[in-house]
Amino acid sequence: MKEVERGSRYGPPVERKPDGALYEMTPEQQREAAKLIRQNCCNYEKGNCIMLEDGDERVCPQRISYSVDCRWFRNAVLPLSPQLEADILKGILLKRCVKCGARFVPRSNRSMYCPACAAAERREKDKERKWNKRHPVRI
């Protein structure tokens, strides 16, 4: 009987490459990930992972590792930095904003604008649509 990999009570399993290997980080990406962990991970406390504590302190494995091996980091902390997430996973393609030219992680295949420009563009289109509604063309 084939065993199916399932997540534990801490969430889904860590994503892996098609060949089964963990995603690797460069030293620069690892430093940025460690900074992200120190600032945003709720399980990180004074260099230790409180999720792994079982009576004695355990060093946070994600902070010292060059691979993505912590479920909490992958599912809760890494999405806070879409640029780093895209760089590490490489499966997510970055797009260039039509308006400002900045690179961003698209939310769908139809995304054309970075989040900042998308909000501005939406306001402009809303303004134009409302103006046209209030001032219909009369012939």
PDB file of C-alpha atoms in Angstrom:
ATOM      1  CA  MET A   1       0.000   0.000   0.000  1.00  0.00           C
ATOM      2  CA  LYS A   2       1.367   3.384  -1.024  1.00  0.00           C
ATOM      3  CA  GLU A   3       1.849   5.843   1.815  1.00  0.00           C
ATOM      4  CA  VAL A   4       0.600   9.359   1.132  1.00  0.00           C
ATOM      5  CA  GLU A   5       2.597  12.284   2.532  1.00  0.00           C
ATOM      6  CA  ARG A   6       0.300  14.363   4.687  1.00  0.00           C
ATOM      7  CA  GLY A   7       0.805  17.375   6.865  1.00  0.00           C
ATOM      8  CA  SER A   8       0.920  17.184  10.618  1.00  0.00           C
ATOM      9  CA  ARG A   9      -1.021  19.294  13.053  1.00  0.00           C
ATOM     10  CA  TYR A  10       1.328  22.171  12.191  1.00  0.00           C
ATOM     11  CA  GLY A  11       0.128  22.454   8.600  1.00  0.00           C
ATOM     12  CA  PRO A  12       0.739  20.963   5.178  1.00  0.00           C
ATOM     13  CA  PRO A  13       4.048  19.261   4.370  1.00  0.00           C
ATOM     14  CA  VAL A  14       6.987  21.339   3.219  1.00  0.00           C
ATOM     15  CA  GLU A  15       6.981  21.860  -0.537  1.00  0.00           C
ATOM     16  CA  ARG A  16       9.602  19.953  -2.466  1.00  0.00           C
ATOM     17  CA  LYS A  17      11.008  20.030  -5.967  1.00  0.00           C
ATOM     18  CA  PRO A  18       9.648  17.448  -8.429  1.00  0.00           C
ATOM     19  CA  ASP A  19      12.680  15.232  -7.702  1.00  0.00           C
ATOM     20  CA  GLY A  20      11.867  15.259  -3.959  1.00  0.00           C
ATOM     21  CA  ALA A  21      14.684  17.589  -2.856  1.00  0.00           C
ATOM     22  CA  LEU A  22      14.086  20.596  -0.629  1.00  0.00           C
ATOM     23  CA  TYR A  23      14.333  24.094  -2.088  1.00  0.00           C
ATOM     24  CA  GLU A  24      17.793  25.585  -1.505  1.00  0.00           C
ATOM     25  CA  MET A  25      18.756  29.190  -0.706  1.00  0.00           C
ATOM     26  CA  THR A  26      21.860  31.168  -1.556  1.00  0.00           C
ATOM     27  CA  PRO A  27      23.761  32.757   1.356  1.00  0.00           C
ATOM     28  CA  GLU A  28      22.200  36.141   0.536  1.00  0.00           C
ATOM     29  CA  GLN A  29      18.693  34.643   0.502  1.00  0.00           C
ATOM     30  CA  GLN A  30      19.427  32.819   3.762  1.00  0.00           C
ATOM     31  CA  ARG A  31      20.472  36.081   5.461  1.00  0.00           C
ATOM     32  CA  GLU A  32      17.284  37.766   4.250  1.00  0.00           C
ATOM     33  CA  ALA A  33      15.212  34.774   5.440  1.00  0.00           C
ATOM     34  CA  ALA A  34      16.912  34.875   8.864  1.00  0.00           C
ATOM     35  CA  LYS A  35      16.071  38.584   9.129  1.00  0.00           C
ATOM     36  CA  LEU A  36      12.463  37.831   8.158  1.00  0.00           C
ATOM     37  CA  ILE A  37      12.300  35.093  10.806  1.00  0.00           C
ATOM     38  CA  ARG A  38      13.685  37.380  13.534  1.00  0.00           C
ATOM     39  CA  GLN A  39      11.143  40.085  12.681  1.00  0.00           C
ATOM     40  CA  ASN A  40       7.982  38.083  11.889  1.00  0.00           C
ATOM     41  CA  CYS A  41       8.038  34.481  13.115  1.00  0.00           C
ATOM     42  CA  CYS A  42       5.808  34.023  16.152  1.00  0.00           C
ATOM     43  CA  ASN A  43       7.656  30.798  17.079  1.00  0.00           C
ATOM     44  CA  TYR A  44      11.092  32.458  17.185  1.00  0.00           C
ATOM     45  CA  GLU A  45      12.351  33.560  20.592  1.00  0.00           C
ATOM     46  CA  LYS A  46      15.968  34.479  21.381  1.00  0.00           C
ATOM     47  CA  GLY A  47      17.384  32.234  18.656  1.00  0.00           C
ATOM     48  CA  ASN A  48      15.211  29.267  19.587  1.00  0.00           C
ATOM     49  CA  CYS A  49      12.081  27.744  18.092  1.00  0.00           C
ATOM     50  CA  ILE A  50       9.370  27.455  20.740  1.00  0.00           C
ATOM     51  CA  MET A  51       7.473  25.044  18.471  1.00  0.00           C
ATOM     52  CA  LEU A  52      10.260  22.459  18.913  1.00  0.00           C
ATOM     53  CA  GLU A  53      10.769  22.893  22.653  1.00  0.00           C
ATOM     54  CA  ASP A  54      10.184  19.759  24.682  1.00  0.00           C
ATOM     55  CA  GLY A  55      11.668  20.791  27.996  1.00  0.00           C
ATOM     56  CA  ASP A  56      14.936  22.189  26.694  1.00  0.00           C
ATOM     57  CA  GLU A  57      15.639  24.920  24.165  1.00  0.00           C
ATOM     58  CA  ARG A  58      16.119  24.049  20.488  1.00  0.00           C
ATOM     59  CA  VAL A  59      17.815  26.297  17.940  1.00  0.00           C
ATOM     60  CA  CYS A  60      15.542  27.408  15.102  1.00  0.00           C
ATOM     61  CA  PRO A  61      16.510  25.037  12.262  1.00  0.00           C
ATOM     62  CA  GLN A  62      15.230  27.334   9.513  1.00  0.00           C
ATOM     63  CA  ARG A  63      17.406  30.215  10.638  1.00  0.00           C
ATOM     64  CA  ILE A  64      20.623  28.212  10.339  1.00  0.00           C
ATOM     65  CA  SER A  65      19.678  26.098   7.314  1.00  0.00           C
ATOM     66  CA  TYR A  66      20.194  26.809   3.613  1.00  0.00           C
ATOM     67  CA  SER A  67      17.082  24.842   2.635  1.00  0.00           C
ATOM     68  CA  VAL A  68      13.393  25.516   3.234  1.00  0.00           C
ATOM     69  CA  ASP A  69      12.611  22.875   5.835  1.00  0.00           C
ATOM     70  CA  CYS A  70      10.201  24.563   8.272  1.00  0.00           C
ATOM     71  CA  ARG A  71       6.481  24.381   7.496  1.00  0.00           C
ATOM     72  CA  TRP A  72       5.692  27.461   9.546  1.00  0.00           C
ATOM     73  CA  PHE A  73       8.352  29.502   7.749  1.00  0.00           C
ATOM     74  CA  ARG A  74       7.130  28.344   4.338  1.00  0.00           C
ATOM     75  CA  ASN A  75       3.413  28.894   4.959  1.00  0.00           C
ATOM     76  CA  ALA A  76       3.315  31.915   7.296  1.00  0.00           C
ATOM     77  CA  VAL A  77       6.592  33.860   7.181  1.00  0.00           C
ATOM     78  CA  LEU A  78       7.929  33.511   3.622  1.00  0.00           C
ATOM     79  CA  PRO A  79       4.752  34.892   1.927  1.00  0.00           C
ATOM     80  CA  LEU A  80       5.420  38.190   3.744  1.00  0.00           C
ATOM     81  CA  SER A  81       8.260  38.738   1.270  1.00  0.00           C
ATOM     82  CA  PRO A  82       6.900  37.797  -2.190  1.00  0.00           C
ATOM     83  CA  GLN A  83      10.182  38.725  -3.889  1.00  0.00           C
ATOM     84  CA  LEU A  84      12.204  36.354  -1.666  1.00  0.00           C
ATOM     85  CA  GLU A  85       9.554  33.650  -2.031  1.00  0.00           C
ATOM     86  CA  ALA A  86       9.729  33.876  -5.820  1.00  0.00           C
ATOM     87  CA  ASP A  87      13.534  33.874  -5.792  1.00  0.00           C
ATOM     88  CA  ILE A  88      13.722  30.774  -3.602  1.00  0.00           C
ATOM     89  CA  LEU A  89      10.965  28.725  -5.212  1.00  0.00           C
ATOM     90  CA  LYS A  90      11.799  29.747  -8.804  1.00  0.00           C
ATOM     91  CA  GLY A  91       8.499  28.209  -9.909  1.00  0.00           C
ATOM     92  CA  ILE A  92       6.778  31.531  -9.488  1.00  0.00           C
ATOM     93  CA  LEU A  93       7.583  33.808 -12.390  1.00  0.00           C
ATOM     94  CA  LEU A  94       8.006  37.499 -11.732  1.00  0.00           C
ATOM     95  CA  LYS A  95       6.237  39.989 -13.963  1.00  0.00           C
ATOM     96  CA  ARG A  96       7.114  43.577 -14.786  1.00  0.00           C
ATOM     97  CA  CYS A  97       4.549  46.282 -13.978  1.00  0.00           C
ATOM     98  CA  VAL A  98       3.171  47.974 -17.098  1.00  0.00           C
ATOM     99  CA  LYS A  99       2.935  51.350 -15.358  1.00  0.00           C
ATOM    100  CA  CYS A 100       6.136  51.700 -13.288  1.00  0.00           C
ATOM    101  CA  GLY A 101       8.316  48.834 -14.542  1.00  0.00           C
ATOM    102  CA  ALA A 102       8.880  47.272 -11.100  1.00  0.00           C
ATOM    103  CA  ARG A 103       9.053  43.473 -10.784  1.00  0.00           C
ATOM    104  CA  PHE A 104       6.291  41.801  -8.757  1.00  0.00           C
ATOM    105  CA  VAL A 105       4.815  38.391  -7.984  1.00  0.00           C
ATOM    106  CA  PRO A 106       1.515  38.110  -9.908  1.00  0.00           C
ATOM    107  CA  ARG A 107      -1.607  36.963  -8.084  1.00  0.00           C
ATOM    108  CA  SER A 108      -3.039  35.583 -11.332  1.00  0.00           C
ATOM    109  CA  ASN A 109      -2.003  35.161 -14.943  1.00  0.00           C
ATOM    110  CA  ARG A 110      -3.909  38.364 -15.842  1.00  0.00           C
ATOM    111  CA  SER A 111      -1.993  40.645 -13.449  1.00  0.00           C
ATOM    112  CA  MET A 112      -0.452  43.628 -15.211  1.00  0.00           C
ATOM    113  CA  TYR A 113       0.325  46.031 -12.363  1.00  0.00           C
ATOM    114  CA  CYS A 114       2.298  45.833  -9.128  1.00  0.00           C
ATOM    115  CA  PRO A 115       0.116  46.158  -5.988  1.00  0.00           C
ATOM    116  CA  ALA A 116       0.788  49.902  -5.600  1.00  0.00           C
ATOM    117  CA  CYS A 117       0.032  50.717  -9.241  1.00  0.00           C
ATOM    118  CA  ALA A 118      -2.963  48.351  -9.260  1.00  0.00           C
ATOM    119  CA  ALA A 119      -4.645  50.398  -6.528  1.00  0.00           C
ATOM    120  CA  ALA A 120      -3.961  53.667  -8.375  1.00  0.00           C
ATOM    121  CA  GLU A 121      -5.167  52.219 -11.698  1.00  0.00           C
ATOM    122  CA  ARG A 122      -8.336  50.881 -10.052  1.00  0.00           C
ATOM    123  CA  ARG A 123      -9.095  54.362  -8.638  1.00  0.00           C
ATOM    124  CA  GLU A 124      -8.586  55.942 -12.069  1.00  0.00           C
ATOM    125  CA  LYS A 125     -10.872  53.435 -13.792  1.00  0.00           C
ATOM    126  CA  ASP A 126     -13.525  53.852 -11.085  1.00  0.00           C
ATOM    127  CA  LYS A 127     -13.371  57.628 -11.472  1.00  0.00           C
ATOM    128  CA  GLU A 128     -13.740  57.377 -15.260  1.00  0.00           C
ATOM    129  CA  ARG A 129     -16.606  54.882 -15.036  1.00  0.00           C
ATOM    130  CA  LYS A 130     -18.508  57.032 -12.538  1.00  0.00           C
ATOM    131  CA  TRP A 131     -17.956  60.181 -14.615  1.00  0.00           C
ATOM    132  CA  ASN A 132     -19.346  58.414 -17.699  1.00  0.00           C
ATOM    133  CA  LYS A 133     -22.346  57.240 -15.721  1.00  0.00           C
ATOM    134  CA  ARG A 134     -23.143  60.766 -14.502  1.00  0.00           C
ATOM    135  CA  HIS A 135     -22.508  62.417 -17.869  1.00  0.00           C
ATOM    136  CA  PRO A 136     -24.087  60.244 -20.539  1.00  0.00           C
ATOM    137  CA  VAL A 137     -23.506  61.210 -24.154  1.00  0.00           C
ATOM    138  CA  ARG A 138     -26.625  62.798 -25.664  1.00  0.00           C
ATOM    139  CA  ILE A 139     -27.027  63.294 -29.375  1.00  0.00           C
TER     140      ILE A 139
END
